[in-house]
mmCIF file of C-alpha atoms in Angstrom:
data_model
loop_
_atom_site.group_PDB
_atom_site.id
_atom_site.type_symbol
_atom_site.label_atom_id
_atom_site.label_comp_id
_atom_site.label_asym_id
_atom_site.label_seq_id
_atom_site.Cartn_x
_atom_site.Cartn_y
_atom_site.Cartn_z
ATOM 1 C CA ASN A 206 31.321 61.429 8.995
ATOM 2 C CA GLN A 207 27.490 62.309 9.108
ATOM 3 C CA ILE A 208 26.537 59.166 7.856
ATOM 4 C CA GLN A 209 29.058 57.104 10.255
ATOM 5 C CA GLU A 210 28.390 59.680 13.489
ATOM 6 C CA GLN A 211 24.346 58.209 12.377
ATOM 7 C CA GLU A 212 25.026 54.683 12.007
ATOM 8 C CA GLN A 213 27.327 55.110 15.091
ATOM 9 C CA ALA A 214 24.444 56.682 17.226
ATOM 10 C CA ALA A 215 21.588 53.405 15.404
ATOM 11 C CA ALA A 216 24.752 51.633 16.847
ATOM 12 C CA VAL A 217 24.269 52.068 20.430
ATOM 13 C CA GLN A 218 20.210 52.121 19.626
ATOM 14 C CA ASP A 219 20.509 48.577 19.371
ATOM 15 C CA ASP A 220 22.865 47.673 21.785
ATOM 16 C CA GLU A 221 20.448 49.343 24.013
ATOM 17 C CA ARG A 222 17.925 47.335 23.157
ATOM 18 C CA SER A 223 19.587 44.086 23.025
ATOM 19 C CA HIS A 224 21.011 45.363 27.195
ATOM 20 C CA SER A 225 16.647 46.235 28.002
ATOM 21 C CA PRO A 226 15.587 44.539 31.090
ATOM 22 C CA LEU A 227 13.114 43.026 28.367
ATOM 23 C CA ASP A 228 15.585 41.554 26.489
ATOM 24 C CA LYS A 229 18.092 40.020 29.626
ATOM 25 C CA GLY A 230 15.763 37.317 30.787
ATOM 26 C CA ASN A 231 11.822 37.529 29.428
ATOM 27 C CA GLU A 232 12.531 36.979 25.565
ATOM 28 C CA LEU A 233 9.881 34.031 26.091
ATOM 29 C CA ALA A 234 7.703 36.978 27.397
ATOM 30 C CA ARG A 235 8.371 39.609 24.882
ATOM 31 C CA PHE A 236 7.437 36.943 22.384
ATOM 32 C CA PHE A 237 3.834 36.533 23.938
ATOM 33 C CA LEU A 238 3.036 39.832 24.915
ATOM 34 C CA GLY A 239 4.428 41.436 21.761
ATOM 35 C CA PHE A 240 3.370 39.672 17.952
ATOM 36 C CA HIS A 241 3.276 42.910 16.741
ATOM 37 C CA HIS A 242 3.271 46.105 17.689
ATOM 38 C CA ILE A 243 -0.753 47.058 18.616
ATOM 39 C CA ASP A 244 -1.745 50.089 16.180
ATOM 40 C CA ALA A 245 -5.464 50.834 15.734
ATOM 41 C CA LYS A 246 -5.749 48.790 13.197
ATOM 42 C CA GLU A 247 -4.392 45.774 15.295
ATOM 43 C CA GLY A 248 -6.507 46.757 17.516
ATOM 44 C CA PHE A 249 -10.109 46.492 15.114
ATOM 45 C CA CYS A 250 -8.965 43.035 14.164
ATOM 46 C CA LEU A 251 -7.360 41.734 17.204
ATOM 47 C CA ALA A 252 -11.932 42.949 18.449
ATOM 48 C CA LEU A 253 -12.959 41.970 14.898
ATOM 49 C CA VAL A 254 -12.034 38.400 15.353
ATOM 50 C CA MET A 255 -13.077 37.723 19.277
ATOM 51 C CA SER A 256 -16.142 39.389 18.573
ATOM 52 C CA VAL A 257 -16.893 36.773 16.085
ATOM 53 C CA ALA A 258 -16.130 33.791 18.359
ATOM 54 C CA ALA A 259 -17.082 34.803 21.093
ATOM 55 C CA GLY A 260 -21.139 35.988 18.845
ATOM 56 C CA LEU A 261 -20.700 32.604 17.803
ATOM 57 C CA PHE A 262 -19.919 30.233 20.578
ATOM 58 C CA LEU A 263 -21.348 32.206 23.655
ATOM 59 C CA PRO A 264 -25.224 33.114 23.138
ATOM 60 C CA PHE A 265 -27.498 30.085 24.352
ATOM 61 C CA LEU A 266 -24.914 28.543 25.466
ATOM 62 C CA GLY A 267 -27.178 27.212 28.166
ATOM 63 C CA SER A 268 -30.209 27.454 26.977
ATOM 64 C CA THR A 269 -30.383 23.693 25.880
ATOM 65 C CA GLY A 270 -30.129 21.151 28.359
ATOM 66 C CA PHE A 271 -27.485 18.280 27.480
ATOM 67 C CA PHE A 272 -28.176 16.469 24.536
ATOM 68 C CA ASP A 273 -24.779 14.649 23.591
ATOM 69 C CA PRO A 274 -24.685 11.928 25.304
ATOM 70 C CA TRP A 275 -21.640 12.300 26.380
ATOM 71 C CA GLU A 276 -22.445 15.607 26.986
ATOM 72 C CA SER A 277 -25.259 13.959 30.044
ATOM 73 C CA HIS A 278 -22.740 10.816 31.130
ATOM 74 C CA TYR A 279 -19.564 13.760 31.536
ATOM 75 C CA ALA A 280 -21.739 16.064 33.291
ATOM 76 C CA GLU A 281 -23.010 13.492 35.979
ATOM 77 C CA VAL A 282 -18.835 12.825 36.755
ATOM 78 C CA ALA A 283 -18.399 16.191 37.277
ATOM 79 C CA ARG A 284 -21.236 16.892 39.412
ATOM 80 C CA GLN A 285 -20.278 13.188 41.217
ATOM 81 C CA MET A 286 -17.299 15.251 42.056
ATOM 82 C CA ALA A 287 -18.889 17.817 43.575
ATOM 83 C CA ALA A 288 -21.341 15.186 45.491
ATOM 84 C CA ARG A 289 -18.880 12.902 46.976
ATOM 85 C CA ASP A 290 -16.145 16.078 47.618
ATOM 86 C CA ASP A 291 -14.162 13.601 45.852
ATOM 87 C CA PHE A 292 -12.202 15.592 42.755
ATOM 88 C CA LEU A 293 -9.559 13.296 42.625
ATOM 89 C CA TYR A 294 -11.076 9.623 41.561
ATOM 90 C CA PRO A 295 -13.454 10.152 38.951
ATOM 91 C CA TYR A 296 -16.858 8.463 39.808
ATOM 92 C CA TRP A 297 -19.640 7.061 37.788
ATOM 93 C CA LYS A 298 -22.954 5.161 38.808
ATOM 94 C CA ASN A 299 -21.813 2.112 41.676
ATOM 95 C CA SER A 300 -17.846 2.451 39.858
ATOM 96 C CA HIS A 301 -14.371 4.745 39.343
ATOM 97 C CA PHE A 302 -13.943 5.765 35.991
ATOM 98 C CA PHE A 303 -10.679 6.425 34.677
ATOM 99 C CA SER A 304 -11.490 6.290 30.574
ATOM 100 C CA LYS A 305 -11.397 9.583 29.788
ATOM 101 C CA PRO A 306 -8.422 12.447 31.302
ATOM 102 C CA ILE A 307 -9.734 14.607 34.574
ATOM 103 C CA LEU A 308 -9.516 18.059 33.148
ATOM 104 C CA LEU A 309 -12.936 17.948 32.068
ATOM 105 C CA PHE A 310 -14.288 17.471 35.153
ATOM 106 C CA TRP A 311 -11.642 19.414 36.926
ATOM 107 C CA LEU A 312 -12.379 22.485 34.976
ATOM 108 C CA THR A 313 -16.839 21.791 35.452
ATOM 109 C CA GLY A 314 -17.085 19.851 39.000
ATOM 110 C CA PRO A 315 -16.374 22.874 40.919
ATOM 111 C CA LEU A 316 -18.178 24.692 39.250
ATOM 112 C CA TYR A 317 -21.242 22.719 39.382
ATOM 113 C CA LEU A 318 -19.759 22.540 43.286
ATOM 114 C CA LEU A 319 -20.314 26.550 43.042
ATOM 115 C CA ILE A 320 -24.123 27.079 41.744
ATOM 116 C CA GLY A 321 -25.549 23.791 44.088
ATOM 117 C CA ALA A 322 -25.925 20.428 41.730
ATOM 118 C CA GLY A 323 -23.438 18.541 43.715
ATOM 119 C CA ASP A 324 -26.319 18.949 46.094
ATOM 120 C CA ALA A 325 -28.528 15.408 45.632
ATOM 121 C CA LYS A 326 -32.160 17.043 47.022
ATOM 122 C CA GLY A 327 -33.760 18.901 44.837
ATOM 123 C CA GLU A 328 -33.354 19.500 41.562
ATOM 124 C CA ILE A 329 -29.923 20.933 38.955
ATOM 125 C CA PRO A 330 -29.699 24.188 38.918
ATOM 126 C CA GLU A 331 -30.680 25.731 35.586
ATOM 127 C CA LEU A 332 -26.712 26.926 35.418
ATOM 128 C CA ALA A 333 -25.384 23.583 34.922
ATOM 129 C CA GLU A 334 -25.699 23.237 31.584
ATOM 130 C CA LEU A 335 -23.946 26.415 31.046
ATOM 131 C CA CYS A 336 -21.219 25.482 33.922
ATOM 132 C CA GLY A 337 -20.479 22.600 32.064
ATOM 133 C CA ARG A 338 -19.971 23.972 28.798
ATOM 134 C CA LEU A 339 -18.619 27.371 29.499
ATOM 135 C CA PRO A 340 -15.078 26.353 29.880
ATOM 136 C CA ILE A 341 -15.177 24.425 27.007
ATOM 137 C CA THR A 342 -16.615 27.790 24.750
ATOM 138 C CA LEU A 343 -13.694 30.067 26.502
ATOM 139 C CA ILE A 344 -10.811 26.948 25.651
ATOM 140 C CA SER A 345 -12.080 27.663 21.907
ATOM 141 C CA ILE A 346 -12.129 30.739 22.131
ATOM 142 C CA PHE A 347 -8.221 30.892 23.078
ATOM 143 C CA THR A 348 -7.405 28.580 20.125
ATOM 144 C CA VAL A 349 -9.050 31.256 17.983
ATOM 145 C CA LEU A 350 -6.834 33.393 19.420
ATOM 146 C CA MET A 351 -3.546 32.071 18.701
ATOM 147 C CA VAL A 352 -4.439 31.266 15.158
ATOM 148 C CA TYR A 353 -5.128 35.114 15.143
ATOM 149 C CA LEU A 354 -1.828 35.438 16.704
ATOM 150 C CA ALA A 355 0.447 33.059 14.958
ATOM 151 C CA ALA A 356 -0.348 33.515 12.080
ATOM 152 C CA ARG A 357 -0.222 37.425 11.950
ATOM 153 C CA ARG A 358 3.726 37.080 13.366
ATOM 154 C CA LEU A 359 4.163 34.462 10.193
ATOM 155 C CA TRP A 360 2.146 36.321 7.104
ATOM 156 C CA SER A 361 -0.258 39.057 7.854
ATOM 157 C CA ARG A 362 -2.783 41.253 9.076
ATOM 158 C CA ARG A 363 -5.390 39.714 6.727
ATOM 159 C CA ALA A 364 -4.601 36.267 6.319
ATOM 160 C CA ALA A 365 -4.608 35.997 10.998
ATOM 161 C CA VAL A 366 -8.244 37.850 10.387
ATOM 162 C CA LEU A 367 -9.589 34.797 7.996
ATOM 163 C CA SER A 368 -7.186 32.278 9.778
ATOM 164 C CA ALA A 369 -9.612 32.717 12.864
ATOM 165 C CA ILE A 370 -12.786 33.301 10.562
ATOM 166 C CA VAL A 371 -12.983 30.770 9.291
ATOM 167 C CA LEU A 372 -11.333 27.657 11.900
ATOM 168 C CA CYS A 373 -14.824 29.980 13.829
ATOM 169 C CA THR A 374 -16.807 29.138 11.312
ATOM 170 C CA ILE A 375 -16.486 25.533 10.365
ATOM 171 C CA PRO A 376 -19.469 23.472 11.053
ATOM 172 C CA PHE A 377 -17.568 20.589 13.357
ATOM 173 C CA TYR A 378 -15.194 23.183 15.588
ATOM 174 C CA TYR A 379 -18.443 25.498 16.316
ATOM 175 C CA PHE A 380 -20.097 21.670 16.902
ATOM 176 C CA ILE A 381 -17.654 20.270 19.704
ATOM 177 C CA SER A 382 -17.265 24.742 21.407
ATOM 178 C CA ARG A 383 -20.484 24.140 22.429
ATOM 179 C CA GLN A 384 -20.481 21.102 23.917
ATOM 180 C CA ALA A 385 -19.545 20.111 27.536
ATOM 181 C CA ILE A 386 -17.189 16.793 26.007
ATOM 182 C CA THR A 387 -13.440 16.241 26.032
ATOM 183 C CA ASP A 388 -12.995 17.543 22.743
ATOM 184 C CA MET A 389 -11.689 20.485 22.755
ATOM 185 C CA LEU A 390 -9.810 19.596 25.559
ATOM 186 C CA TYR A 391 -7.630 18.179 23.511
ATOM 187 C CA VAL A 392 -8.292 19.958 19.828
ATOM 188 C CA GLY A 393 -7.664 23.535 21.932
ATOM 189 C CA PRO A 394 -4.486 23.329 23.448
ATOM 190 C CA MET A 395 -3.265 21.053 20.727
ATOM 191 C CA SER A 396 -3.486 23.636 18.122
ATOM 192 C CA SER A 397 -2.483 26.664 20.030
ATOM 193 C CA ALA A 398 1.066 24.501 20.599
ATOM 194 C CA ILE A 399 1.582 23.898 17.509
ATOM 195 C CA CYS A 400 1.012 27.848 16.578
ATOM 196 C CA LEU A 401 3.129 28.252 19.193
ATOM 197 C CA LEU A 402 5.850 25.808 17.854
ATOM 198 C CA ALA A 403 5.403 27.260 13.793
ATOM 199 C CA VAL A 404 6.462 30.872 15.058
ATOM 200 C CA ALA A 405 9.597 29.265 16.872
ATOM 201 C CA PHE A 406 10.803 26.696 13.727
ATOM 202 C CA PHE A 407 9.377 29.108 11.300
ATOM 203 C CA ASP A 408 9.481 32.792 12.456
ATOM 204 C CA ASP A 409 13.510 33.967 12.116
ATOM 205 C CA GLU A 410 13.688 36.650 14.427
ATOM 206 C CA THR A 411 11.275 34.189 17.558
ATOM 207 C CA ARG A 412 13.912 31.265 16.777
ATOM 208 C CA ASP A 413 16.903 33.592 16.951
ATOM 209 C CA LYS A 414 15.811 35.493 20.263
ATOM 210 C CA LEU A 415 14.468 31.858 21.788
ATOM 211 C CA LYS A 416 17.553 30.389 21.496
ATOM 212 C CA ASP A 417 19.607 32.243 24.458
ATOM 213 C CA ALA A 418 15.981 32.639 26.279
ATOM 214 C CA LYS A 419 15.381 32.137 29.791
ATOM 215 C CA ILE A 420 12.093 31.042 30.958
ATOM 216 C CA PRO A 421 9.935 33.666 32.085
ATOM 217 C CA TRP A 422 8.259 34.398 35.302
ATOM 218 C CA PHE A 423 4.777 34.059 34.617
ATOM 219 C CA MET A 424 4.840 31.481 33.184
ATOM 220 C CA MET A 425 6.246 30.132 35.870
ATOM 221 C CA ALA A 426 3.369 31.869 38.193
ATOM 222 C CA ILE A 427 0.775 29.401 36.129
ATOM 223 C CA PHE A 428 2.145 26.299 35.645
ATOM 224 C CA GLY A 429 2.420 27.106 40.089
ATOM 225 C CA LEU A 430 -0.980 27.569 39.810
ATOM 226 C CA ALA A 431 -2.332 24.439 37.778
ATOM 227 C CA LEU A 432 0.344 22.513 39.817
ATOM 228 C CA TYR A 433 -0.538 23.461 43.013
ATOM 229 C CA PRO A 434 -4.568 22.611 42.663
ATOM 230 C CA GLN A 435 -3.390 19.365 42.207
ATOM 231 C CA LEU A 436 -1.211 18.511 44.723
ATOM 232 C CA TRP A 437 -3.854 19.851 47.306
ATOM 233 C CA GLU A 438 -6.388 17.165 45.899
ATOM 234 C CA ILE A 439 -3.711 14.064 46.338
ATOM 235 C CA ALA A 440 -2.668 15.610 49.379
ATOM 236 C CA ARG A 441 -6.422 15.204 50.576
ATOM 237 C CA SER A 442 -7.889 12.589 48.722
ATOM 238 C CA GLY A 443 -5.279 10.494 47.596
ATOM 239 C CA ALA A 444 -6.330 7.005 48.492
ATOM 240 C CA PHE A 445 -2.152 5.519 48.907
ATOM 241 C CA LEU A 446 -1.340 8.250 51.322
ATOM 242 C CA ASN A 447 -3.559 7.142 54.486
ATOM 243 C CA ARG A 448 -5.138 10.511 55.745
ATOM 244 C CA ALA A 449 -7.071 9.020 58.131
ATOM 245 C CA ASP A 450 -4.061 7.386 60.136
ATOM 246 C CA ILE A 451 -1.813 10.422 59.936
ATOM 247 C CA LEU A 452 -4.560 12.783 60.773
ATOM 248 C CA GLY A 453 -6.720 10.669 62.760
ATOM 249 C CA SER A 454 -9.622 10.818 61.187
ATOM 250 C CA GLU A 455 -11.008 11.044 58.303
ATOM 251 C CA PHE A 456 -13.252 14.085 59.847
ATOM 252 C CA ASN A 457 -9.892 15.830 60.294
ATOM 253 C CA THR A 458 -8.504 14.944 56.647
ATOM 254 C CA ARG A 459 -11.654 17.546 55.776
ATOM 255 C CA ILE A 460 -10.876 20.392 58.097
ATOM 256 C CA GLY A 461 -10.412 23.476 56.140
ATOM 257 C CA PHE A 462 -11.066 21.862 53.033
#
C-alpha cells in the first residue's frame, strides 16, 4: 500500500508539472531558457567558455585599421548609408552595391552614424574600426554559446566545454570573428541553427515536447523587433512608394526620421 501511495503521489506531481503554465504553451521557451539546471559547476563552465571567447575575440578589436580589402570596402558602403541617410540602397563609389547581403551594413551603418562617421568633413572617428567589427565579434561569441548549449544537451558538460573551446581556437574562425566582413554573418547564424536543429532531432525529450509546442511570446517579440526597422526604412526610403508625392515634398519625408 505504501508503494502504491508513493506511485500515486509521483503521478500527481508529474501531472501538475505537465499542466504548469510553462508547459502549456511555452515548451519552446523552456527549451531555449533551460537547457540544463544551472548549478555551480554549470555556471562555472558557462562562464569559462564565454570568458575564453571574449578574451580571444574582443581585446584590441579596434586597434588596427581596416586591412582586408573587403573590410575597407564594406565599411565604406556602411558609412555611405550613414552619410546618405539611406539604409535601404547600399552605395559604393558612383553606383548602388547589391552584390552582398545587407545585414552587415545594417549592423554597422547605425554605429557609424552614432559616432559621426557619416560626416564627410574631417577625419574618420577613431572608433570606426571598433564599430565595424564589434557586431561580427558579438555574433561569433553567441555562436560559441550555442555550440556549448547544444553539446551540453546532447552529450555532457565536458564535451560542451571542449567543443566551445575548440571552436574558439580554430584559426580561421578566430580570424573571421575579428573582421568586418560578411562571412561570420553567414557562419554564425547557420551554425546556431544547425545546433538547434540537432537538439530538436536527436534529443528525445526535446523532440517530444516540440510536437505540440506553441511559439512563445519572446520569439514573436524578437521577430517583431527585427521586422519593424526594415518596414520603417522601406516606408521611409523606398523609391517605389513615391513618398515625396504622398507627403508633398522630400523634406517632409525626413521629418521625424
